Amino acid sequence: MIQKFDQTVRRILTFPAVHPCEAISPATLLNSLINLSQNICNYQSNLFATQRKNARQTIRQIGLLLLFFEETRDRRLALSDSVVLCFSELHLAFQKVQFLLEDCTREGAKLWILIKFQIVSTQFRALIRAIATALDVLPLSLIDVGGEVKELVELVGKQARNAKVEVDPEDEWALKQVFSILDHFEKGTEPDSSFMKRVLDHLEIRNWNDCNKEIKFLEEQIGFQFSDCNEREVPFLSSLLGLMSYCRGVIFETWNHRNNDRCDARHGIEAPSCINTEDFRCPISLELMTDPVTVSTGQTYDRSSIQRWLKAGNMTCPKTGERLTSTELVPNTTLRKLIQQFCTDVGICASNSGSQSRDIARTISPGSPAAAEEMKFLSRFLARRLVFGSREQKTKAAYEIRLLAKSNIFNRSCLIEAGAILPLINLLSSSSEHYAQEIAISALLKLSKHTCGKKEIIESGGLQPILAVLQRGLSLEAKQMAAATIFYLASVKAYRKLIGETPEVVPTLVELIKDGTTCGKKNGVVAIFGLLLHSGNHQRVLASGTIPLLMDILSSSDNDELIADSVAVLAAMAESIDGTLAILQTSALSTIPRILQSSPSRAAREYCVTVLLSLCKNGGAEAIAILAKDPSLMSSLYSLLSDGTPHGSSKARALIKTLHKFHETSSSGRIASAVPCERPVHVW
């Protein structure tokens, strides 16, 4: 009978109560009422930051009714239909009371309940009146309980009828202060921190963790608004989010960095994928596109991102700077299909991927004018702290930057503009404790996703400190994040050459692939893939012994993403004669066909075909002869003809033709003419 709802599913201030069915037995209904009443009474010990009087009054009245219900149960009284009907109405009201009390004490919702104080007060009033109405029609004379208990029920009914649910003056004051603070920010004026502290004290937001919970709750509410396609409250929620972020960064100096970072860092290590190519990312948001469209210059962007750009009055192409001859957006359906397939291949739910991409795209612009100013003030504060603060203050500032830049493009731009990157680099260079180093490199990793962040890191001399962490980091996590940062920096064409020419980069990445965790191996692999986009780096990667390590991964790893990334690097290496020769010195001719047959990733299978085609082209007759003897290879290739991308199908078709031609010519004794390259090589 008692309806249980997961708070992560039930939206705040919604009351999905269920009326008891008519066929319910009186005993079951009574027991459920007792359980509900006990649950409500348990809230007596909970902290109510607001609505204290209303909550306590409601809990007290239901506590008195609990005595009545328990005596009715203990006496095993037969209940008439009219009594059951009244109990059903009380049950419905009690469910809603429980939901309301849950919301008033919900973790992280203190500020939002204050903002909604009028709605909450009205709901308390409505529920108390519903209880009064049910008690008015309750035939108490038909229930054989003690006289004192009946008097308690009558007292509750009288109190409920006469109850005056009023707004707490302190709550009203706190609400006015919140609006005043937001108004100051919107006008570009930084409010007096003492006013903010008084509001936080009233709401029992006492420390960094309390404030962080409020931020997470507000972020969740904004996400709900977008997912419901009802963005009416998003600007106001964004203003509140900015306020809480400001308070977390500026007002709360003390933070339990070790606990926070241990919990967050282990789950926040990033593992980008080399299969997630630049072509799949919007040049504006740098995230996976969900609705790619092409503008008049021929460049492709995610629809939501370019629409925001145009809406802001820009009439130039963000990537090329050329003036747009038209604002028409042409859907790029081919690219969209490739991205959707990529999401399927790497195990990302297409709907979640789209939601995540929209989430990041909507952060290009601030949610409200107040939110914009709050972020600018906070960014300048954190940048100053990184320069002039104590060691602990610098570390905390870096941690705040890491959180703010995690999934918000506007925040990244504000932090970069405020000058946060150079002091972060200095903090990284001087860190002597592993947690401080992890936080600093993680903050730089988040900022490296922004186009301006990449440029600022390189121009501020950040490459060498990042490489130093990659080589001699104080923890494996720091090394992994340094590799991921290299990957993002290598997305800029000019930086691939610069990074690759640094002698220690490739060997250090290879060491990470050799000795790292699965995440570390993956970051090392994708960083090398990024560097291989510059042809001058091929020989360096080859000389470092990368190919045998990648083949070991293909033979021993059960991580599909790591396998797919490894095959992608092999495909890039096999484009050259030297790369082909090195691959042929391994067990590739047996291992790659096995991956082609078994991998659940279509992208991985297509890269396998690319590798095999290069081996045939550059490897000579021996390589083709070995592949031609594999009975399972043809079925895998024909499968890609129907299920592959246009590019993958083309590669599969070319390999099929090569193998067919080999069979035809070998039977006539003219093997050499079937081989595109006549250079003989030794293969396993």
XYZ file of C-alpha atoms in Angstrom:
684
model
C 0.000 0.000 0.000
C 2.745 2.432 0.816
C 4.048 3.869 -2.425
C 7.825 4.004 -2.535
C 9.483 6.273 -5.038
C 13.162 6.732 -5.720
C 14.004 10.388 -5.103
C 16.213 10.356 -8.155
C 13.092 9.539 -10.215
C 10.409 11.633 -8.497
C 10.784 15.288 -9.349
C 10.811 17.668 -6.436
C 7.423 19.126 -5.402
C 5.500 16.502 -7.319
C 3.149 14.251 -5.380
C 2.367 10.976 -7.189
C 0.078 9.642 -4.463
C -2.185 6.682 -5.204
C -5.684 6.344 -3.812
C -6.258 2.998 -2.059
C -8.371 0.678 -4.170
C -11.963 -0.022 -3.155
C -11.299 -3.731 -2.655
C -8.613 -3.207 -0.036
C -9.210 -4.934 3.277
C -9.706 -2.648 6.308
C -6.823 -4.332 8.154
C -4.386 -3.772 5.270
C -5.452 -0.132 4.951
C -5.077 0.449 8.678
C -1.624 -1.124 8.815
C -0.531 0.972 5.856
C -1.838 4.119 7.556
C 0.152 3.243 10.676
C 3.335 2.711 8.640
C 2.817 5.993 6.813
C 2.216 7.834 10.065
C 5.339 6.344 11.628
C 7.418 7.363 8.599
C 6.089 10.906 8.846
C 6.773 11.077 12.600
C 10.371 10.005 11.947
C 10.902 13.359 10.221
C 10.642 15.009 13.655
C 14.412 14.572 14.046
C 15.260 15.819 10.538
C 16.672 19.240 9.789
C 14.219 21.649 8.200
C 16.181 24.633 6.912
C 12.899 26.350 6.004
C 9.182 25.689 6.667
C 10.068 24.659 10.230
C 6.757 25.677 11.840
C 4.580 24.180 9.122
C 6.480 20.906 9.133
C 6.476 20.501 12.916
C 2.789 21.328 13.177
C 1.889 18.745 10.540
C 4.122 16.069 12.079
C 2.673 16.707 15.550
C -0.912 16.330 14.348
C -0.179 13.102 12.484
C 1.652 11.819 15.572
C -1.538 12.218 17.588
C -3.541 10.413 14.921
C -0.995 7.587 15.031
C -2.100 6.838 18.598
C -5.672 6.544 17.351
C -4.737 4.220 14.496
C -2.637 1.975 16.733
C -5.413 1.584 19.321
C -7.910 0.811 16.567
C -5.571 -1.919 15.307
C -4.815 -3.300 18.757
C -8.517 -3.661 19.573
C -9.084 -5.466 16.280
C -12.201 -3.470 15.637
C -14.467 -4.093 12.684
C -14.485 -0.973 10.519
C -17.587 0.197 8.655
C -17.501 1.255 5.007
C -17.771 4.918 5.995
C -14.740 4.598 8.299
C -12.754 2.831 5.573
C -13.639 5.638 3.147
C -12.350 8.286 5.580
C -9.210 6.262 6.239
C -8.634 6.044 2.473
C -8.774 9.847 2.192
C -6.363 10.192 5.112
C -4.037 7.673 3.461
C -3.976 9.733 0.264
C -3.231 12.931 2.200
C -0.533 11.233 4.290
C 1.268 10.039 1.148
C 1.458 13.635 -0.054
C 2.615 14.809 3.362
C 5.446 12.288 3.250
C 6.474 13.481 -0.218
C 6.396 17.091 0.950
C 8.527 16.361 4.014
C 10.988 14.428 1.843
C 11.333 17.470 -0.378
C 11.746 19.911 2.515
C 14.625 17.799 3.831
C 16.013 16.650 0.483
C 19.784 16.805 0.274
C 20.939 19.833 -1.700
C 17.447 21.343 -2.044
C 17.557 23.907 0.769
C 17.889 26.950 -1.477
C 15.288 25.718 -3.961
C 12.716 25.026 -1.209
C 13.317 28.569 0.046
C 12.700 29.925 -3.455
C 9.492 27.859 -3.662
C 8.333 28.823 -0.159
C 4.950 30.095 -1.373
C 4.179 26.848 -3.210
C 5.370 24.767 -0.257
C 3.318 26.784 2.230
C 0.245 26.451 0.048
C 0.776 22.700 -0.156
C 1.038 22.391 3.627
C -2.188 24.383 3.942
C -3.999 22.189 1.395
C -2.901 18.955 3.055
C -3.862 20.081 6.556
C -7.292 21.065 5.228
C -7.613 17.667 3.522
C -6.888 15.986 6.869
C -9.449 18.257 8.573
C -12.095 17.399 5.970
C -11.531 13.656 6.380
C -11.752 13.937 10.170
C -14.946 16.026 9.929
C -16.774 13.167 8.214
C -15.131 10.394 10.215
C -17.929 8.592 12.178
C -15.911 8.535 15.394
C -18.903 7.307 17.371
C -18.828 4.031 15.424
C -15.240 3.310 16.467
C -14.898 1.728 19.904
C -11.713 3.352 21.204
C -10.987 5.023 24.533
C -12.428 8.403 25.344
C -9.016 10.051 25.612
C -8.079 8.825 22.176
C -11.328 10.159 20.725
C -10.610 13.514 22.329
C -7.196 13.544 20.672
C -8.795 12.908 17.262
C -11.323 15.697 17.849
C -8.509 17.997 18.966
C -6.529 17.282 15.804
C -9.625 17.923 13.681
C -10.254 21.225 15.425
C -6.601 22.302 15.104
C -6.542 21.324 11.447
C -9.708 23.310 10.731
C -8.355 26.378 12.488
C -4.731 26.026 11.408
C -3.136 29.112 9.930
C -0.223 28.142 7.797
C 1.932 31.241 7.594
C 5.194 32.151 5.973
C 8.082 32.249 8.425
C 9.342 35.861 8.580
C 12.938 34.608 8.620
C 12.318 32.616 5.448
C 10.780 35.687 3.851
C 13.810 37.780 4.822
C 16.232 35.190 3.437
C 14.320 35.060 0.151
C 14.484 38.851 -0.241
C 18.233 38.713 0.394
C 18.688 36.086 -2.337
C 16.885 38.259 -4.892
C 18.901 41.302 -3.798
C 22.183 39.387 -4.198
C 21.198 38.176 -7.667
C 20.224 41.713 -8.632
C 23.678 42.973 -7.576
C 25.389 40.346 -9.699
C 23.192 41.048 -12.709
C 24.179 44.723 -12.526
C 27.856 43.766 -12.473
C 28.375 44.564 -8.791
C 29.913 42.070 -6.402
C 27.685 41.830 -3.295
C 28.949 42.043 0.265
C 29.909 38.518 1.277
C 28.458 39.062 4.757
C 24.926 39.114 3.304
C 25.572 35.838 1.510
C 26.964 34.276 4.676
C 23.812 35.232 6.620
C 21.591 33.598 4.017
C 23.761 30.472 3.978
C 23.634 30.297 7.786
C 19.844 30.580 7.718
C 19.667 27.703 5.258
C 22.092 25.616 7.347
C 24.565 25.550 4.448
C 27.572 25.465 6.733
C 30.482 24.137 4.684
C 31.923 23.361 1.254
C 30.219 19.973 1.046
C 26.796 21.432 1.859
C 27.272 24.035 -0.855
C 28.445 21.440 -3.364
C 25.287 19.395 -2.740
C 23.186 22.461 -3.554
C 25.106 22.875 -6.815
C 24.576 19.265 -7.833
C 20.858 19.536 -7.100
C 20.492 22.720 -9.172
C 22.408 21.137 -12.065
C 20.011 18.203 -11.908
C 16.988 20.519 -12.009
C 18.369 22.330 -15.056
C 18.863 18.972 -16.744
C 15.252 18.044 -15.979
C 14.038 21.315 -17.479
C 15.862 20.663 -20.737
C 14.846 17.018 -20.926
C 11.201 18.041 -20.399
C 11.542 20.728 -23.100
C 10.306 23.214 -20.520
C 13.084 25.760 -20.079
C 11.011 28.462 -18.413
C 12.898 28.327 -15.111
C 16.354 27.625 -16.567
C 17.579 31.264 -16.424
C 16.621 31.583 -12.756
C 18.052 28.164 -11.911
C 21.253 29.184 -13.708
C 21.466 32.331 -11.591
C 21.088 30.262 -8.417
C 23.674 27.773 -9.681
C 26.109 30.604 -10.339
C 25.468 31.999 -6.859
C 26.146 28.671 -5.165
C 29.257 28.126 -7.299
C 30.485 31.563 -6.265
C 29.811 30.771 -2.597
C 31.572 27.421 -2.831
C 34.657 29.005 -4.372
C 34.830 32.296 -2.460
C 33.130 31.907 0.918
C 33.997 28.367 1.964
C 37.757 28.332 2.426
C 37.917 25.003 4.236
C 37.413 21.850 2.217
C 38.165 18.194 2.749
C 40.254 17.906 -0.392
C 41.540 14.399 0.246
C 38.116 12.823 0.647
C 36.564 14.888 -2.133
C 39.384 14.194 -4.542
C 39.663 10.501 -3.757
C 35.976 10.117 -4.465
C 35.882 12.327 -7.543
C 39.260 11.776 -9.161
C 39.099 7.990 -9.393
C 35.837 8.243 -11.275
C 36.815 11.297 -13.263
C 39.855 9.988 -15.128
C 39.177 10.674 -18.767
C 39.786 8.167 -21.512
C 39.237 9.801 -24.897
C 38.973 7.611 -27.963
C 40.964 7.907 -31.145
C 37.969 6.605 -33.062
C 36.086 9.667 -31.887
C 37.674 11.687 -34.652
C 37.744 15.445 -35.005
C 35.155 15.169 -37.764
C 32.630 13.919 -35.213
C 33.143 16.921 -32.920
C 31.542 20.313 -33.281
C 34.289 22.955 -33.734
C 32.354 25.215 -31.344
C 31.468 22.897 -28.464
C 34.208 20.303 -29.108
C 31.649 17.634 -28.238
C 30.053 14.876 -30.307
C 27.539 16.338 -32.740
C 23.982 15.040 -32.562
C 22.534 17.079 -35.423
C 25.413 18.078 -37.756
C 24.612 20.815 -40.270
C 26.761 22.474 -42.934
C 26.965 26.258 -43.438
C 27.691 28.195 -46.611
C 31.484 27.953 -46.145
C 31.305 24.151 -46.197
C 32.129 23.760 -42.490
C 29.983 21.479 -40.329
C 28.715 22.293 -36.831
C 26.201 20.900 -34.374
C 22.870 22.608 -35.080
C 22.325 23.884 -31.529
C 25.843 25.336 -31.356
C 25.763 27.198 -34.683
C 22.235 28.449 -33.988
C 23.443 29.988 -30.735
C 26.357 31.532 -32.647
C 24.043 33.065 -35.249
C 21.524 34.134 -32.629
C 24.282 36.117 -30.913
C 24.566 38.232 -34.086
C 27.638 36.586 -35.601
C 27.636 36.367 -39.409
C 31.036 34.741 -39.884
C 32.080 31.095 -39.955
C 33.460 30.265 -36.459
C 36.194 28.003 -37.874
C 37.389 29.901 -40.955
C 36.352 33.453 -40.121
C 34.791 33.850 -43.581
C 31.584 35.850 -43.882
C 28.528 33.650 -44.316
C 26.673 34.276 -47.568
C 23.583 32.622 -46.115
C 22.251 31.507 -42.730
C 20.825 28.328 -44.248
C 21.813 25.181 -42.348
C 22.003 22.045 -44.499
C 21.686 18.728 -42.588
C 24.750 16.498 -42.966
C 22.918 13.172 -42.880
C 25.941 11.044 -43.809
C 28.006 12.357 -40.917
C 25.051 12.011 -38.587
C 24.732 8.314 -39.426
C 28.462 7.797 -38.855
C 28.252 9.448 -35.437
C 25.211 7.404 -34.459
C 27.006 4.234 -35.485
C 30.088 5.309 -33.544
C 27.956 5.713 -30.435
C 26.569 2.231 -30.957
C 30.028 0.758 -31.544
C 31.585 2.119 -28.370
C 28.595 1.239 -26.233
C 27.128 4.713 -25.762
C 23.356 4.913 -25.769
C 22.440 7.176 -28.660
C 19.845 9.015 -26.593
C 22.289 9.545 -23.738
C 24.998 10.669 -26.119
C 22.641 13.166 -27.660
C 21.566 14.386 -24.269
C 25.166 14.773 -23.130
C 26.093 16.617 -26.302
C 23.122 18.943 -25.956
C 24.041 19.448 -22.308
C 27.497 20.696 -23.250
C 26.268 22.652 -26.269
C 23.803 24.644 -24.206
C 26.677 25.864 -22.009
C 28.243 27.908 -24.809
C 26.353 30.906 -23.466
C 25.583 31.650 -19.800
C 22.143 30.683 -18.570
C 21.350 34.230 -17.444
C 23.007 37.671 -17.117
C 23.457 37.100 -13.386
C 25.070 33.708 -14.021
C 27.513 35.318 -16.453
C 28.639 37.931 -13.940
C 28.852 35.392 -11.112
C 31.160 33.251 -13.204
C 33.340 36.198 -14.211
C 33.767 37.343 -10.604
C 34.501 33.781 -9.491
C 37.024 33.216 -12.295
C 38.962 36.351 -11.394
C 38.937 35.363 -7.720
C 40.264 31.883 -8.469
C 42.946 33.228 -10.812
C 44.122 35.611 -8.070
C 44.151 32.775 -5.553
C 46.328 30.700 -7.864
C 48.860 33.532 -7.897
C 48.746 34.978 -4.389
C 47.198 32.249 -2.224
C 48.858 29.837 0.147
C 49.700 26.352 -1.072
C 46.390 25.046 0.266
C 44.434 27.939 -1.263
C 46.078 27.396 -4.632
C 45.179 23.723 -4.576
C 41.586 24.502 -3.664
C 41.377 27.088 -6.460
C 42.623 24.488 -8.947
C 40.034 22.029 -7.667
C 37.258 24.606 -8.141
C 38.479 25.242 -11.697
C 38.451 21.534 -12.375
C 34.801 21.288 -11.278
C 33.685 24.443 -13.084
C 35.361 23.524 -16.379
C 34.300 19.887 -16.366
C 31.281 20.273 -18.648
C 30.675 23.964 -19.212
C 32.093 25.825 -22.213
C 31.268 29.311 -20.924
C 32.993 28.543 -17.631
C 36.095 27.413 -19.508
C 36.213 30.617 -21.521
C 35.806 32.775 -18.387
C 38.568 30.934 -16.552
C 40.924 31.183 -19.530
C 40.137 34.866 -19.988
C 40.742 35.488 -16.277
C 44.293 34.162 -16.701
C 43.973 30.871 -14.848
C 46.162 28.755 -17.136
C 49.619 30.187 -16.421
C 49.318 29.922 -12.615
C 47.900 26.409 -13.058
C 51.021 25.519 -15.028
C 53.161 27.011 -12.256
C 51.235 25.013 -9.656
C 51.742 21.864 -11.701
C 55.479 22.502 -11.945
C 55.885 23.117 -8.210
C 53.565 20.443 -6.828
C 55.344 18.127 -4.418
C 52.239 16.206 -3.294
C 50.458 13.799 -5.562
C 46.914 15.055 -4.875
C 47.891 18.649 -5.715
C 49.563 17.480 -8.919
C 46.496 15.434 -9.880
C 44.197 18.404 -9.331
C 46.413 20.795 -11.310
C 46.797 18.487 -14.326
C 43.094 17.649 -14.222
C 42.186 21.358 -14.302
C 44.498 21.895 -17.273
C 42.976 18.860 -18.984
C 39.486 20.375 -18.710
C 40.683 23.745 -20.043
C 42.622 22.079 -22.889
C 39.281 21.113 -24.435
C 38.672 24.774 -25.263
C 40.310 26.110 -28.431
C 41.721 29.120 -26.584
C 42.830 26.840 -23.758
C 45.044 24.789 -26.074
C 46.672 27.921 -27.432
C 47.166 29.419 -23.975
C 48.732 26.235 -22.606
C 51.272 26.040 -25.422
C 52.067 29.754 -25.499
C 52.437 29.853 -21.696
C 55.077 27.128 -21.797
C 52.776 24.440 -20.461
C 53.950 21.631 -22.708
C 57.151 20.824 -20.792
C 55.496 20.687 -17.328
C 52.762 18.442 -18.750
C 55.392 16.185 -20.296
C 57.244 16.147 -16.986
C 54.098 14.828 -15.291
C 53.691 12.280 -18.064
C 57.252 11.088 -17.410
C 57.670 11.500 -13.672
C 54.179 12.081 -12.311
C 53.720 11.436 -8.599
C 50.770 9.113 -9.275
C 49.528 6.950 -12.103
C 46.342 9.039 -12.266
C 48.377 12.182 -12.935
C 50.281 10.456 -15.746
C 47.032 9.265 -17.313
C 45.540 12.754 -17.260
C 48.739 14.181 -18.744
C 48.394 11.721 -21.654
C 44.763 12.775 -22.165
C 45.877 16.422 -22.197
C 48.453 15.587 -24.883
C 45.631 14.061 -26.930
C 43.584 17.281 -26.818
C 46.601 19.472 -27.553
C 47.445 17.239 -30.528
C 44.047 18.021 -32.064
C 45.654 21.259 -33.294
C 47.672 20.569 -36.437
C 50.622 22.815 -35.567
C 50.956 21.306 -32.083
C 51.195 17.703 -33.330
C 54.532 18.497 -34.913
C 55.736 20.462 -31.881
C 54.793 17.717 -29.430
C 56.136 14.913 -31.619
C 59.497 16.610 -32.021
C 59.995 16.613 -28.249
C 62.236 13.529 -27.889
C 60.783 12.071 -24.721
C 57.078 12.278 -25.598
C 56.529 9.122 -27.644
C 58.752 6.850 -25.509
C 56.936 8.027 -22.376
C 53.541 7.358 -23.922
C 54.751 3.903 -24.893
C 55.794 3.271 -21.278
C 52.288 4.253 -20.171
C 50.821 1.792 -22.666
C 53.166 -0.868 -21.344
C 52.732 -0.397 -17.585
C 49.527 1.608 -17.124
C 46.030 0.585 -16.125
C 43.430 0.031 -18.825
C 42.603 3.728 -18.671
C 46.298 4.631 -18.810
C 46.898 2.345 -21.774
C 43.910 3.848 -23.572
C 45.051 7.423 -22.990
C 48.541 6.542 -24.191
C 47.173 4.903 -27.334
C 44.865 7.792 -28.280
C 47.612 10.341 -27.614
C 49.847 8.487 -30.063
C 46.975 8.327 -32.539
C 46.656 12.113 -32.324
C 50.370 12.541 -32.966
C 50.226 10.208 -35.974
C 47.959 12.680 -37.740
C 51.265 14.436 -38.495
C 53.217 12.203 -40.899
C 56.534 13.310 -39.465
C 55.741 11.468 -36.235
C 55.326 8.041 -37.848
C 59.010 7.118 -37.668
C 59.265 8.222 -34.034
C 56.297 6.048 -33.064
C 57.687 3.133 -35.035
C 61.139 3.413 -33.464
C 59.692 3.431 -29.952
C 58.436 -0.139 -30.193
C 54.751 0.750 -30.216
C 53.638 -1.968 -32.629
C 54.605 -5.028 -30.518
C 52.860 -3.470 -27.507
C 49.686 -2.895 -29.493
C 49.752 -6.473 -30.724
C 50.081 -7.644 -27.111
C 46.951 -5.633 -26.284
C 45.053 -7.257 -29.139
C 46.108 -10.691 -27.900
C 45.418 -10.208 -24.193
C 42.944 -7.368 -23.551
C 39.193 -7.871 -23.183
C 38.440 -4.129 -23.301
C 36.660 -3.467 -26.595
C 37.434 0.260 -26.645
C 41.131 -0.279 -25.986
C 41.251 -2.921 -28.736
C 39.479 -0.604 -31.187
C 41.870 2.247 -30.429
C 44.878 -0.032 -30.777
C 43.726 -1.244 -34.196
C 43.175 2.383 -35.232
C 46.824 3.170 -34.448
C 47.969 0.087 -36.352
C 45.892 1.233 -39.336
C 47.654 4.582 -39.276
C 51.068 2.900 -38.975
C 50.362 0.430 -41.790
C 49.995 3.256 -44.297
C 53.793 3.348 -44.687
C 56.094 0.616 -45.963
C 58.139 0.658 -42.757
C 55.004 0.403 -40.645
C 53.804 -2.543 -42.697
C 57.144 -4.340 -42.301
C 57.067 -3.847 -38.530
C 53.496 -5.140 -38.289
C 54.341 -8.182 -40.414
C 57.081 -9.115 -37.955
C 54.295 -9.790 -35.414
C 51.384 -12.213 -35.432
C 49.177 -9.628 -37.132
C 48.102 -11.851 -40.026
C 46.411 -14.220 -37.606
C 45.425 -11.755 -34.875
C 43.833 -9.025 -37.001
C 41.443 -11.418 -38.825
C 40.409 -12.788 -35.418
C 39.578 -9.256 -34.191
C 37.744 -8.614 -37.462
C 35.574 -11.639 -36.847
C 34.929 -11.188 -33.113
C 34.918 -7.466 -32.322
C 31.496 -5.966 -31.459
C 32.755 -2.578 -32.659
C 32.103 -1.835 -36.310
C 34.754 0.884 -36.222
C 37.300 -1.649 -34.953
C 36.352 -4.107 -37.706
C 36.733 -1.420 -40.363
C 40.157 -0.479 -39.000
C 41.079 -4.177 -39.158
C 40.218 -4.182 -42.856
C 42.313 -1.048 -43.358
C 45.283 -2.745 -41.696
C 44.898 -5.915 -43.761
C 44.536 -3.982 -47.006
C 47.743 -2.061 -46.264
C 49.550 -5.299 -45.430
C 48.492 -6.732 -48.779
C 49.433 -3.581 -50.637
C 52.832 -3.115 -49.002
C 53.625 -6.635 -47.853
C 53.795 -8.638 -51.043
C 52.618 -12.098 -52.071
C 53.426 -13.849 -48.791
C 51.020 -11.652 -46.822
C 48.220 -12.151 -49.341
C 48.836 -15.888 -49.448
C 48.456 -16.218 -45.676
C 45.211 -14.215 -45.654
C 43.851 -16.188 -48.602
C 44.121 -19.384 -46.565
C 41.875 -18.025 -43.766
C 38.391 -19.513 -44.427
C 36.615 -17.086 -42.047
C 38.034 -13.890 -43.544
C 35.716 -13.676 -46.546
C 32.529 -13.941 -44.473
C 33.715 -11.081 -42.232
C 34.503 -8.946 -45.262
C 31.167 -9.616 -46.924
C 29.436 -8.725 -43.662
C 31.074 -5.291 -43.773
C 29.894 -4.803 -47.359
C 26.312 -4.668 -46.096
C 26.779 -3.377 -42.540
C 29.773 -1.071 -42.876
C 30.078 2.633 -43.491
C 30.645 3.725 -47.101
C 34.346 4.101 -46.354
C 34.551 0.737 -44.573
C 32.594 -1.025 -47.305
C 34.940 0.411 -49.914
C 37.966 -0.956 -48.032
C 36.333 -4.354 -47.626
C 35.493 -4.453 -51.328
C 39.094 -3.621 -52.260
C 40.438 -6.380 -50.010
C 37.973 -8.912 -51.444
C 39.106 -8.021 -54.959
C 42.749 -8.424 -53.961
C 42.118 -11.873 -52.496
C 40.009 -12.975 -55.479
C 42.686 -11.822 -57.880
C 45.305 -13.737 -55.897
C 43.250 -16.946 -56.115
C 42.785 -16.489 -59.856
C 46.419 -15.748 -60.624
C 47.873 -18.326 -58.229
C 45.934 -21.054 -59.998
C 47.460 -19.944 -63.315
C 50.974 -19.562 -61.891
C 51.115 -15.771 -62.256
C 51.218 -14.863 -58.542
C 53.549 -11.903 -58.884
C 51.186 -9.923 -61.092
C 48.460 -10.112 -58.444
C 50.571 -8.323 -55.905
C 50.317 -4.511 -55.915
C 53.811 -4.237 -54.436
C 56.548 -6.706 -55.503
C 58.855 -6.048 -52.566
C 59.410 -9.437 -50.830
C 59.201 -9.529 -47.022
C 59.389 -12.195 -44.361
C 56.184 -12.739 -42.418
C 55.115 -15.083 -39.640
